[in-house]
Amino acid sequence: MSLRLLVAPAALSLSVLPSVVQADTTSSQQVAMLNPVVVTPVLVSRTTEASLSSVTVIDEQQLRDQQPVDMADILRGQPGVDTTGNGSFGKSASVFMRGTSSNATLLLVDGVRLRSATVGSPAWQYLPPAMLERVEVVRGPRGSLYGADAVGGVVQLFTRDDGSWLDFGAGSFGTMNAGAGVSGEQGGTRYTLGINRFRTNGIELRENSEERGYDNTAGIAKISHRFGDRGEIGVFGFHTQGNTEFEGSTPADDRNIDYALEVAGLKGEVMLTDGWQTKVLISQAKDESEDFANDVSNGVFDTRTRTVNWQNIFAVGAHQFVLGGEYLRDEITSSNEYDVTDRDNKAAFGQALLHFGPLDVQGSLRHDDNDAYGSKVTGAAALGYKLDTAHRVRLSYGTAFKAPTFNDLYFPDSPPFFFSNPNLKPESSETGELGVRGQYEHWFWDAAVYRTNIDDLIVYDGSRGSSFNVNKARIEGAELALGMDWQQWQVRVAFSALKPEDRDTDTVIPRRAQRLGRVDVDRRIGTVTLGGTASFQGHRYNDAANTQRLSGFGLLDLRAGWRFAPNWSTRLTLKNVLDKEYATARNFSGWNYLNAGRSVMVSLRYDVQ
């Protein structure tokens, strides 16, 4: 799949657009839904179009309408995003952004980095969608702003911060969900408190086995005070914990994990002058788990990450500049004797956002100094040109890196499950991207093509029992996103095609699908809402040699809602309506992890905005 062929869909889409749909003005509501303001791509507020990035936003209305059970429901089939898992309901899950590894996608929760330093990737499966207000998905390297791990992109979750609510639901597999929250503001002081409880009996993860349950209890707490229009200070916290049961080597093998995730922080911002704003975030994140086999502790793996981040934003006419620094310290505690249990990272970064009429220029540079792998310099540049009132073309280039995890380098040998590879090298990457966007009064489209070259890509192969470096990897891809909000219709369409290949062996990098798609359609009819989501993933290979093929699949979800009284609503959700049997991962023993079949969920909700 050559880059020339990948450019064709974007060029074709631009050439066939009818001029009659161009508009000089849009309503504020349409702008918010079709071209929302985002902060993740460039650290400061920009509309999606002006960010010169490939961005997807899942807003509060979409989250409430779709009632996702987990992060896989939210991210599955979104442009450039592939998800896999070892079964449904709190089982190990991975997110592959543009074909890169799961621990090469950075996760932020309210601006705080959250992941396990031992395995490297976030515990996506334990994050409760009911506590989220918004999700921003930025595709493409962001190493020059965020440092290590942002090779494929960044996913930022924003916890709830507005309104009061009471929610209760029940459904298939003995599933129950209940939550409540309150928020308010008085005299410049804002607060939010919320709690949510989810539990399920779960499903069989392999044939002729037992149901494997999952429970999750989550809470958020925030309070902040604004000093007029000159500054704000606040504290916040998010915590989730519970237990998940999973499949061992035999159906009789009783395995489960106690887990806890947490972020907490103190943040402040102040306008020192009319053109100079400074921001400080002092935070701590925790990822804790304890593995049990037949009620006997089988291992403790805890990560604590402490971070101090300082940013200064300068406005000079139509231009903006960002200068900042960051100190990060990872500490691990484990029942296993790691040779190294902590490491520090110090960084300085800068960014220029320049505006010259129809031309926008962005440039960023970051220097990281890490105990484990020394110094790394990453950079990025982007150009955007406004062709007319409705169309903008963008071109970008960026570098990124990802270091081996504590498990990759230091885990004590314990074959065949996992053992360290002290010869692993850090990954380094460079990505070029060309994108075109059309932004109109009632709809938008965005097309992008990209090529990522990765040296020393780190890949885990279950058949080997360890990670290894792919000497040269190339990922080429194309993405198309469309959205429409018109006369009570809301439509979102996404399609991705990519070729993630090991250049040395000409094989596909394991567990990556090469075709992905999703369609979300919702229609409001008075007080009733009807909608559905169709998604598909192409086939993938479970192993590096491409001998274990997992078939592609398509899923259909349907939903209906009714606001039957002021502030009161009820919702019916049908998942996997066609009762499709599918798998995205295979156990090292050779059997596929099963996923949930057809299910139903009914909920009752009271909310005040």
PDB file of N, CA and C in Angstrom, residues 521-607:
ATOM      1  N   VAL A 521     -25.481   6.284  14.613  1.00  0.00           N
ATOM      2  CA  VAL A 521     -26.638   7.052  14.133  1.00  0.00           C
ATOM      3  C   VAL A 521     -27.628   7.206  15.280  1.00  0.00           C
ATOM      4  N   ASP A 522     -28.060   8.448  15.544  1.00  0.00           N
ATOM      5  CA  ASP A 522     -29.079   8.713  16.562  1.00  0.00           C
ATOM      6  C   ASP A 522     -30.089   9.703  16.013  1.00  0.00           C
ATOM      7  N   ARG A 523     -31.350   9.494  16.360  1.00  0.00           N
ATOM      8  CA  ARG A 523     -32.443  10.346  15.886  1.00  0.00           C
ATOM      9  C   ARG A 523     -33.342  10.701  17.063  1.00  0.00           C
ATOM     10  N   ARG A 524     -33.572  12.000  17.254  1.00  0.00           N
ATOM     11  CA  ARG A 524     -34.442  12.467  18.326  1.00  0.00           C
ATOM     12  C   ARG A 524     -35.817  12.801  17.746  1.00  0.00           C
ATOM     13  N   ILE A 525     -36.839  12.212  18.354  1.00  0.00           N
ATOM     14  CA  ILE A 525     -38.219  12.429  17.931  1.00  0.00           C
ATOM     15  C   ILE A 525     -38.991  12.889  19.163  1.00  0.00           C
ATOM     16  N   GLY A 526     -39.066  14.193  19.350  1.00  0.00           N
ATOM     17  CA  GLY A 526     -39.690  14.712  20.556  1.00  0.00           C
ATOM     18  C   GLY A 526     -38.897  14.310  21.790  1.00  0.00           C
ATOM     19  N   THR A 527     -39.531  13.574  22.666  1.00  0.00           N
ATOM     20  CA  THR A 527     -38.877  13.136  23.904  1.00  0.00           C
ATOM     21  C   THR A 527     -38.249  11.749  23.767  1.00  0.00           C
ATOM     22  N   VAL A 528     -38.282  11.186  22.565  1.00  0.00           N
ATOM     23  CA  VAL A 528     -37.760   9.839  22.328  1.00  0.00           C
ATOM     24  C   VAL A 528     -36.480   9.930  21.494  1.00  0.00           C
ATOM     25  N   THR A 529     -35.512   9.084  21.819  1.00  0.00           N
ATOM     26  CA  THR A 529     -34.268   8.987  21.056  1.00  0.00           C
ATOM     27  C   THR A 529     -34.076   7.540  20.621  1.00  0.00           C
ATOM     28  N   LEU A 530     -33.815   7.350  19.320  1.00  0.00           N
ATOM     29  CA  LEU A 530     -33.534   6.027  18.763  1.00  0.00           C
ATOM     30  C   LEU A 530     -32.152   6.072  18.120  1.00  0.00           C
ATOM     31  N   GLY A 531     -31.405   4.981  18.262  1.00  0.00           N
ATOM     32  CA  GLY A 531     -30.075   4.987  17.670  1.00  0.00           C
ATOM     33  C   GLY A 531     -29.450   3.615  17.606  1.00  0.00           C
ATOM     34  N   GLY A 532     -28.267   3.580  17.010  1.00  0.00           N
ATOM     35  CA  GLY A 532     -27.538   2.327  16.898  1.00  0.00           C
ATOM     36  C   GLY A 532     -26.090   2.565  16.511  1.00  0.00           C
ATOM     37  N   THR A 533     -25.257   1.570  16.772  1.00  0.00           N
ATOM     38  CA  THR A 533     -23.846   1.597  16.406  1.00  0.00           C
ATOM     39  C   THR A 533     -23.501   0.304  15.697  1.00  0.00           C
ATOM     40  N   ALA A 534     -22.917   0.420  14.516  1.00  0.00           N
ATOM     41  CA  ALA A 534     -22.392  -0.734  13.788  1.00  0.00           C
ATOM     42  C   ALA A 534     -20.886  -0.566  13.695  1.00  0.00           C
ATOM     43  N   SER A 535     -20.138  -1.601  14.053  1.00  0.00           N
ATOM     44  CA  SER A 535     -18.684  -1.527  13.997  1.00  0.00           C
ATOM     45  C   SER A 535     -18.135  -2.826  13.439  1.00  0.00           C
ATOM     46  N   PHE A 536     -16.943  -2.739  12.859  1.00  0.00           N
ATOM     47  CA  PHE A 536     -16.308  -3.961  12.360  1.00  0.00           C
ATOM     48  C   PHE A 536     -14.801  -3.856  12.525  1.00  0.00           C
ATOM     49  N   GLN A 537     -14.166  -5.015  12.657  1.00  0.00           N
ATOM     50  CA  GLN A 537     -12.714  -5.136  12.682  1.00  0.00           C
ATOM     51  C   GLN A 537     -12.336  -6.266  11.753  1.00  0.00           C
ATOM     52  N   GLY A 538     -11.327  -6.041  10.931  1.00  0.00           N
ATOM     53  CA  GLY A 538     -10.856  -7.075  10.031  1.00  0.00           C
ATOM     54  C   GLY A 538     -10.060  -8.143  10.762  1.00  0.00           C
ATOM     55  N   HIS A 539      -9.593  -9.129  10.022  1.00  0.00           N
ATOM     56  CA  HIS A 539      -8.844 -10.218  10.642  1.00  0.00           C
ATOM     57  C   HIS A 539      -7.502  -9.714  11.163  1.00  0.00           C
ATOM     58  N   ARG A 540      -6.906 -10.486  12.059  1.00  0.00           N
ATOM     59  CA  ARG A 540      -5.615 -10.159  12.641  1.00  0.00           C
ATOM     60  C   ARG A 540      -4.866 -11.463  12.921  1.00  0.00           C
ATOM     61  N   TYR A 541      -3.596 -11.346  13.205  1.00  0.00           N
ATOM     62  CA  TYR A 541      -2.786 -12.510  13.560  1.00  0.00           C
ATOM     63  C   TYR A 541      -2.382 -12.400  15.024  1.00  0.00           C
ATOM     64  N   ASN A 542      -2.494 -13.497  15.733  1.00  0.00           N
ATOM     65  CA  ASN A 542      -2.187 -13.503  17.156  1.00  0.00           C
ATOM     66  C   ASN A 542      -0.692 -13.611  17.439  1.00  0.00           C
ATOM     67  N   ASP A 543       0.083 -14.036  16.441  1.00  0.00           N
ATOM     68  CA  ASP A 543       1.505 -14.274  16.659  1.00  0.00           C
ATOM     69  C   ASP A 543       2.338 -13.537  15.618  1.00  0.00           C
ATOM     70  N   ALA A 544       3.645 -13.395  15.921  1.00  0.00           N
ATOM     71  CA  ALA A 544       4.540 -12.659  15.037  1.00  0.00           C
ATOM     72  C   ALA A 544       4.769 -13.376  13.722  1.00  0.00           C
ATOM     73  N   ALA A 545       4.665 -14.699  13.710  1.00  0.00           N
ATOM     74  CA  ALA A 545       4.903 -15.465  12.486  1.00  0.00           C
ATOM     75  C   ALA A 545       3.690 -15.466  11.560  1.00  0.00           C
ATOM     76  N   ASN A 546       2.549 -14.907  12.010  1.00  0.00           N
ATOM     77  CA  ASN A 546       1.311 -14.840  11.207  1.00  0.00           C
ATOM     78  C   ASN A 546       0.762 -16.217  10.880  1.00  0.00           C
ATOM     79  N   THR A 547       0.861 -17.145  11.810  1.00  0.00           N
ATOM     80  CA  THR A 547       0.303 -18.484  11.605  1.00  0.00           C
ATOM     81  C   THR A 547      -1.020 -18.662  12.345  1.00  0.00           C
ATOM     82  N   GLN A 548      -1.296 -17.816  13.342  1.00  0.00           N
ATOM     83  CA  GLN A 548      -2.529 -17.921  14.128  1.00  0.00           C
ATOM     84  C   GLN A 548      -3.470 -16.788  13.723  1.00  0.00           C
ATOM     85  N   ARG A 549      -4.400 -17.095  12.834  1.00  0.00           N
ATOM     86  CA  ARG A 549      -5.284 -16.077  12.280  1.00  0.00           C
ATOM     87  C   ARG A 549      -6.587 -16.006  13.077  1.00  0.00           C
ATOM     88  N   LEU A 550      -6.963 -14.795  13.481  1.00  0.00           N
ATOM     89  CA  LEU A 550      -8.231 -14.547  14.146  1.00  0.00           C
ATOM     90  C   LEU A 550      -9.154 -13.825  13.173  1.00  0.00           C
ATOM     91  N   SER A 551     -10.323 -14.375  12.956  1.00  0.00           N
ATOM     92  CA  SER A 551     -11.239 -13.854  11.938  1.00  0.00           C
ATOM     93  C   SER A 551     -11.763 -12.474  12.307  1.00  0.00           C
ATOM     94  N   GLY A 552     -12.065 -11.681  11.289  1.00  0.00           N
ATOM     95  CA  GLY A 552     -12.705 -10.398  11.501  1.00  0.00           C
ATOM     96  C   GLY A 552     -14.161 -10.576  11.887  1.00  0.00           C
ATOM     97  N   PHE A 553     -14.802  -9.494  12.280  1.00  0.00           N
ATOM     98  CA  PHE A 553     -16.185  -9.588  12.749  1.00  0.00           C
ATOM     99  C   PHE A 553     -16.851  -8.218  12.667  1.00  0.00           C
ATOM    100  N   GLY A 554     -18.178  -8.235  12.732  1.00  0.00           N
ATOM    101  CA  GLY A 554     -18.966  -7.016  12.804  1.00  0.00           C
ATOM    102  C   GLY A 554     -19.952  -7.100  13.945  1.00  0.00           C
ATOM    103  N   LEU A 555     -20.202  -5.983  14.612  1.00  0.00           N
ATOM    104  CA  LEU A 555     -21.118  -5.931  15.755  1.00  0.00           C
ATOM    105  C   LEU A 555     -22.181  -4.866  15.507  1.00  0.00           C
ATOM    106  N   LEU A 556     -23.382  -5.126  16.028  1.00  0.00           N
ATOM    107  CA  LEU A 556     -24.482  -4.180  15.938  1.00  0.00           C
ATOM    108  C   LEU A 556     -25.080  -3.973  17.321  1.00  0.00           C
ATOM    109  N   ASP A 557     -25.152  -2.703  17.742  1.00  0.00           N
ATOM    110  CA  ASP A 557     -25.797  -2.324  18.999  1.00  0.00           C
ATOM    111  C   ASP A 557     -26.960  -1.397  18.677  1.00  0.00           C
ATOM    112  N   LEU A 558     -28.063  -1.552  19.405  1.00  0.00           N
ATOM    113  CA  LEU A 558     -29.233  -0.691  19.243  1.00  0.00           C
ATOM    114  C   LEU A 558     -29.593  -0.076  20.589  1.00  0.00           C
ATOM    115  N   ARG A 559     -30.240   1.103  20.550  1.00  0.00           N
ATOM    116  CA  ARG A 559     -30.578   1.798  21.780  1.00  0.00           C
ATOM    117  C   ARG A 559     -31.823   2.655  21.589  1.00  0.00           C
ATOM    118  N   ALA A 560     -32.518   2.890  22.685  1.00  0.00           N
ATOM    119  CA  ALA A 560     -33.692   3.756  22.684  1.00  0.00           C
ATOM    120  C   ALA A 560     -33.784   4.451  24.029  1.00  0.00           C
ATOM    121  N   GLY A 561     -34.177   5.722  24.014  1.00  0.00           N
ATOM    122  CA  GLY A 561     -34.326   6.489  25.244  1.00  0.00           C
ATOM    123  C   GLY A 561     -35.616   7.274  25.237  1.00  0.00           C
ATOM    124  N   TRP A 562     -36.130   7.553  26.431  1.00  0.00           N
ATOM    125  CA  TRP A 562     -37.385   8.295  26.554  1.00  0.00           C
ATOM    126  C   TRP A 562     -37.290   9.214  27.765  1.00  0.00           C
ATOM    127  N   ARG A 563     -37.378  10.522  27.525  1.00  0.00           N
ATOM    128  CA  ARG A 563     -37.430  11.492  28.615  1.00  0.00           C
ATOM    129  C   ARG A 563     -38.903  11.704  28.946  1.00  0.00           C
ATOM    130  N   PHE A 564     -39.374  10.960  29.963  1.00  0.00           N
ATOM    131  CA  PHE A 564     -40.810  10.881  30.216  1.00  0.00           C
ATOM    132  C   PHE A 564     -41.310  11.938  31.193  1.00  0.00           C
ATOM    133  N   ALA A 565     -40.399  12.673  31.829  1.00  0.00           N
ATOM    134  CA  ALA A 565     -40.768  13.741  32.752  1.00  0.00           C
ATOM    135  C   ALA A 565     -39.580  14.672  32.874  1.00  0.00           C
ATOM    136  N   PRO A 566     -39.798  15.901  33.350  1.00  0.00           N
ATOM    137  CA  PRO A 566     -38.662  16.806  33.530  1.00  0.00           C
ATOM    138  C   PRO A 566     -37.565  16.170  34.381  1.00  0.00           C
ATOM    139  N   ASN A 567     -36.373  16.126  33.812  1.00  0.00           N
ATOM    140  CA  ASN A 567     -35.172  15.587  34.483  1.00  0.00           C
ATOM    141  C   ASN A 567     -35.167  14.066  34.621  1.00  0.00           C
ATOM    142  N   TRP A 568     -36.182  13.384  34.165  1.00  0.00           N
ATOM    143  CA  TRP A 568     -36.246  11.921  34.291  1.00  0.00           C
ATOM    144  C   TRP A 568     -36.223  11.275  32.900  1.00  0.00           C
ATOM    145  N   SER A 569     -35.458  10.190  32.779  1.00  0.00           N
ATOM    146  CA  SER A 569     -35.394   9.473  31.506  1.00  0.00           C
ATOM    147  C   SER A 569     -35.139   7.992  31.771  1.00  0.00           C
ATOM    148  N   THR A 570     -35.479   7.187  30.791  1.00  0.00           N
ATOM    149  CA  THR A 570     -35.193   5.759  30.842  1.00  0.00           C
ATOM    150  C   THR A 570     -34.569   5.363  29.514  1.00  0.00           C
ATOM    151  N   ARG A 571     -33.764   4.308  29.545  1.00  0.00           N
ATOM    152  CA  ARG A 571     -33.022   3.916  28.347  1.00  0.00           C
ATOM    153  C   ARG A 571     -32.927   2.402  28.262  1.00  0.00           C
ATOM    154  N   LEU A 572     -33.067   1.898  27.030  1.00  0.00           N
ATOM    155  CA  LEU A 572     -32.920   0.474  26.726  1.00  0.00           C
ATOM    156  C   LEU A 572     -31.765   0.325  25.743  1.00  0.00           C
ATOM    157  N   THR A 573     -30.807  -0.544  26.070  1.00  0.00           N
ATOM    158  CA  THR A 573     -29.649  -0.762  25.210  1.00  0.00           C
ATOM    159  C   THR A 573     -29.504  -2.248  24.912  1.00  0.00           C
ATOM    160  N   LEU A 574     -29.377  -2.572  23.621  1.00  0.00           N
ATOM    161  CA  LEU A 574     -29.137  -3.946  23.179  1.00  0.00           C
ATOM    162  C   LEU A 574     -27.741  -4.014  22.590  1.00  0.00           C
ATOM    163  N   LYS A 575     -26.867  -4.837  23.181  1.00  0.00           N
ATOM    164  CA  LYS A 575     -25.501  -5.002  22.701  1.00  0.00           C
ATOM    165  C   LYS A 575     -25.386  -6.306  21.909  1.00  0.00           C
ATOM    166  N   ASN A 576     -24.573  -6.258  20.845  1.00  0.00           N
ATOM    167  CA  ASN A 576     -24.319  -7.442  20.029  1.00  0.00           C
ATOM    168  C   ASN A 576     -25.646  -8.108  19.631  1.00  0.00           C
ATOM    169  N   VAL A 577     -26.487  -7.317  18.985  1.00  0.00           N
ATOM    170  CA  VAL A 577     -27.853  -7.753  18.658  1.00  0.00           C
ATOM    171  C   VAL A 577     -27.863  -9.061  17.868  1.00  0.00           C
ATOM    172  N   LEU A 578     -26.905  -9.257  16.987  1.00  0.00           N
ATOM    173  CA  LEU A 578     -26.862 -10.448  16.139  1.00  0.00           C
ATOM    174  C   LEU A 578     -26.197 -11.629  16.836  1.00  0.00           C
ATOM    175  N   ASP A 579     -25.842 -11.464  18.111  1.00  0.00           N
ATOM    176  CA  ASP A 579     -25.255 -12.532  18.921  1.00  0.00           C
ATOM    177  C   ASP A 579     -24.013 -13.121  18.252  1.00  0.00           C
ATOM    178  N   LYS A 580     -23.151 -12.229  17.796  1.00  0.00           N
ATOM    179  CA  LYS A 580     -21.938 -12.638  17.079  1.00  0.00           C
ATOM    180  C   LYS A 580     -20.915 -13.223  18.037  1.00  0.00           C
ATOM    181  N   GLU A 581     -20.362 -14.368  17.685  1.00  0.00           N
ATOM    182  CA  GLU A 581     -19.265 -14.952  18.450  1.00  0.00           C
ATOM    183  C   GLU A 581     -17.951 -14.509  17.816  1.00  0.00           C
ATOM    184  N   TYR A 582     -17.090 -13.895  18.616  1.00  0.00           N
ATOM    185  CA  TYR A 582     -15.855 -13.335  18.056  1.00  0.00           C
ATOM    186  C   TYR A 582     -14.757 -13.348  19.105  1.00  0.00           C
ATOM    187  N   ALA A 583     -13.521 -13.227  18.641  1.00  0.00           N
ATOM    188  CA  ALA A 583     -12.361 -13.183  19.525  1.00  0.00           C
ATOM    189  C   ALA A 583     -11.320 -12.246  18.937  1.00  0.00           C
ATOM    190  N   THR A 584     -10.647 -11.507  19.800  1.00  0.00           N
ATOM    191  CA  THR A 584      -9.568 -10.617  19.367  1.00  0.00           C
ATOM    192  C   THR A 584      -8.223 -11.040  19.940  1.00  0.00           C
ATOM    193  N   ALA A 585      -8.208 -12.113  20.739  1.00  0.00           N
ATOM    194  CA  ALA A 585      -6.959 -12.594  21.332  1.00  0.00           C
ATOM    195  C   ALA A 585      -7.077 -14.095  21.586  1.00  0.00           C
ATOM    196  N   ARG A 586      -5.925 -14.752  21.591  1.00  0.00           N
ATOM    197  CA  ARG A 586      -5.861 -16.194  21.817  1.00  0.00           C
ATOM    198  C   ARG A 586      -4.923 -16.479  22.983  1.00  0.00           C
ATOM    199  N   ASN A 587      -5.334 -17.401  23.842  1.00  0.00           N
ATOM    200  CA  ASN A 587      -4.509 -17.801  24.964  1.00  0.00           C
ATOM    201  C   ASN A 587      -3.282 -18.557  24.476  1.00  0.00           C
ATOM    202  N   PHE A 588      -2.181 -18.512  25.256  1.00  0.00           N
ATOM    203  CA  PHE A 588      -0.959 -19.195  24.827  1.00  0.00           C
ATOM    204  C   PHE A 588      -1.154 -20.704  24.728  1.00  0.00           C
ATOM    205  N   SER A 589      -2.236 -21.214  25.358  1.00  0.00           N
ATOM    206  CA  SER A 589      -2.521 -22.649  25.261  1.00  0.00           C
ATOM    207  C   SER A 589      -3.251 -23.012  23.972  1.00  0.00           C
ATOM    208  N   GLY A 590      -3.688 -22.002  23.211  1.00  0.00           N
ATOM    209  CA  GLY A 590      -4.264 -22.276  21.906  1.00  0.00           C
ATOM    210  C   GLY A 590      -5.746 -22.038  21.768  1.00  0.00           C
ATOM    211  N   TRP A 591      -6.452 -21.650  22.848  1.00  0.00           N
ATOM    212  CA  TRP A 591      -7.890 -21.400  22.727  1.00  0.00           C
ATOM    213  C   TRP A 591      -8.174 -19.894  22.696  1.00  0.00           C
ATOM    214  N   ASN A 592      -9.276 -19.526  22.023  1.00  0.00           N
ATOM    215  CA  ASN A 592      -9.649 -18.129  21.860  1.00  0.00           C
ATOM    216  C   ASN A 592     -10.426 -17.627  23.075  1.00  0.00           C
ATOM    217  N   TYR A 593     -10.173 -16.376  23.463  1.00  0.00           N
ATOM    218  CA  TYR A 593     -10.954 -15.738  24.523  1.00  0.00           C
ATOM    219  C   TYR A 593     -12.317 -15.348  23.961  1.00  0.00           C
ATOM    220  N   LEU A 594     -13.392 -15.830  24.607  1.00  0.00           N
ATOM    221  CA  LEU A 594     -14.746 -15.516  24.169  1.00  0.00           C
ATOM    222  C   LEU A 594     -15.160 -14.134  24.661  1.00  0.00           C
ATOM    223  N   ASN A 595     -16.086 -13.517  23.926  1.00  0.00           N
ATOM    224  CA  ASN A 595     -16.657 -12.232  24.307  1.00  0.00           C
ATOM    225  C   ASN A 595     -18.165 -12.365  24.488  1.00  0.00           C
ATOM    226  N   ALA A 596     -18.750 -11.368  25.111  1.00  0.00           N
ATOM    227  CA  ALA A 596     -20.171 -11.419  25.430  1.00  0.00           C
ATOM    228  C   ALA A 596     -21.019 -11.486  24.169  1.00  0.00           C
ATOM    229  N   GLY A 597     -22.055 -12.324  24.213  1.00  0.00           N
ATOM    230  CA  GLY A 597     -23.029 -12.391  23.137  1.00  0.00           C
ATOM    231  C   GLY A 597     -24.099 -11.326  23.317  1.00  0.00           C
ATOM    232  N   ARG A 598     -25.294 -11.610  22.821  1.00  0.00           N
ATOM    233  CA  ARG A 598     -26.391 -10.649  22.905  1.00  0.00           C
ATOM    234  C   ARG A 598     -26.705 -10.327  24.364  1.00  0.00           C
ATOM    235  N   SER A 599     -26.905  -9.038  24.653  1.00  0.00           N
ATOM    236  CA  SER A 599     -27.229  -8.629  26.015  1.00  0.00           C
ATOM    237  C   SER A 599     -28.153  -7.431  25.987  1.00  0.00           C
ATOM    238  N   VAL A 600     -28.841  -7.204  27.099  1.00  0.00           N
ATOM    239  CA  VAL A 600     -29.776  -6.089  27.218  1.00  0.00           C
ATOM    240  C   VAL A 600     -29.502  -5.365  28.526  1.00  0.00           C
ATOM    241  N   MET A 601     -29.683  -4.053  28.516  1.00  0.00           N
ATOM    242  CA  MET A 601     -29.505  -3.224  29.712  1.00  0.00           C
ATOM    243  C   MET A 601     -30.614  -2.194  29.744  1.00  0.00           C
ATOM    244  N   VAL A 602     -31.286  -2.056  30.886  1.00  0.00           N
ATOM    245  CA  VAL A 602     -32.341  -1.064  31.083  1.00  0.00           C
ATOM    246  C   VAL A 602     -31.922  -0.158  32.228  1.00  0.00           C
ATOM    247  N   SER A 603     -32.105   1.151  32.043  1.00  0.00           N
ATOM    248  CA  SER A 603     -31.674   2.083  33.079  1.00  0.00           C
ATOM    249  C   SER A 603     -32.709   3.172  33.302  1.00  0.00           C
ATOM    250  N   LEU A 604     -32.697   3.730  34.502  1.00  0.00           N
ATOM    251  CA  LEU A 604     -33.528   4.859  34.899  1.00  0.00           C
ATOM    252  C   LEU A 604     -32.598   5.952  35.402  1.00  0.00           C
ATOM    253  N   ARG A 605     -32.853   7.189  34.980  1.00  0.00           N
ATOM    254  CA  ARG A 605     -31.898   8.262  35.279  1.00  0.00           C
ATOM    255  C   ARG A 605     -32.616   9.557  35.645  1.00  0.00           C
ATOM    256  N   TYR A 606     -32.064  10.236  36.647  1.00  0.00           N
ATOM    257  CA  TYR A 606     -32.495  11.591  36.997  1.00  0.00           C
ATOM    258  C   TYR A 606     -31.279  12.493  36.895  1.00  0.00           C
ATOM    259  N   ASP A 607     -31.383  13.593  36.147  1.00  0.00           N
ATOM    260  CA  ASP A 607     -30.242  14.483  36.020  1.00  0.00           C
ATOM    261  C   ASP A 607     -30.696  15.927  35.902  1.00  0.00           C
TER     262      ASP A 607
END
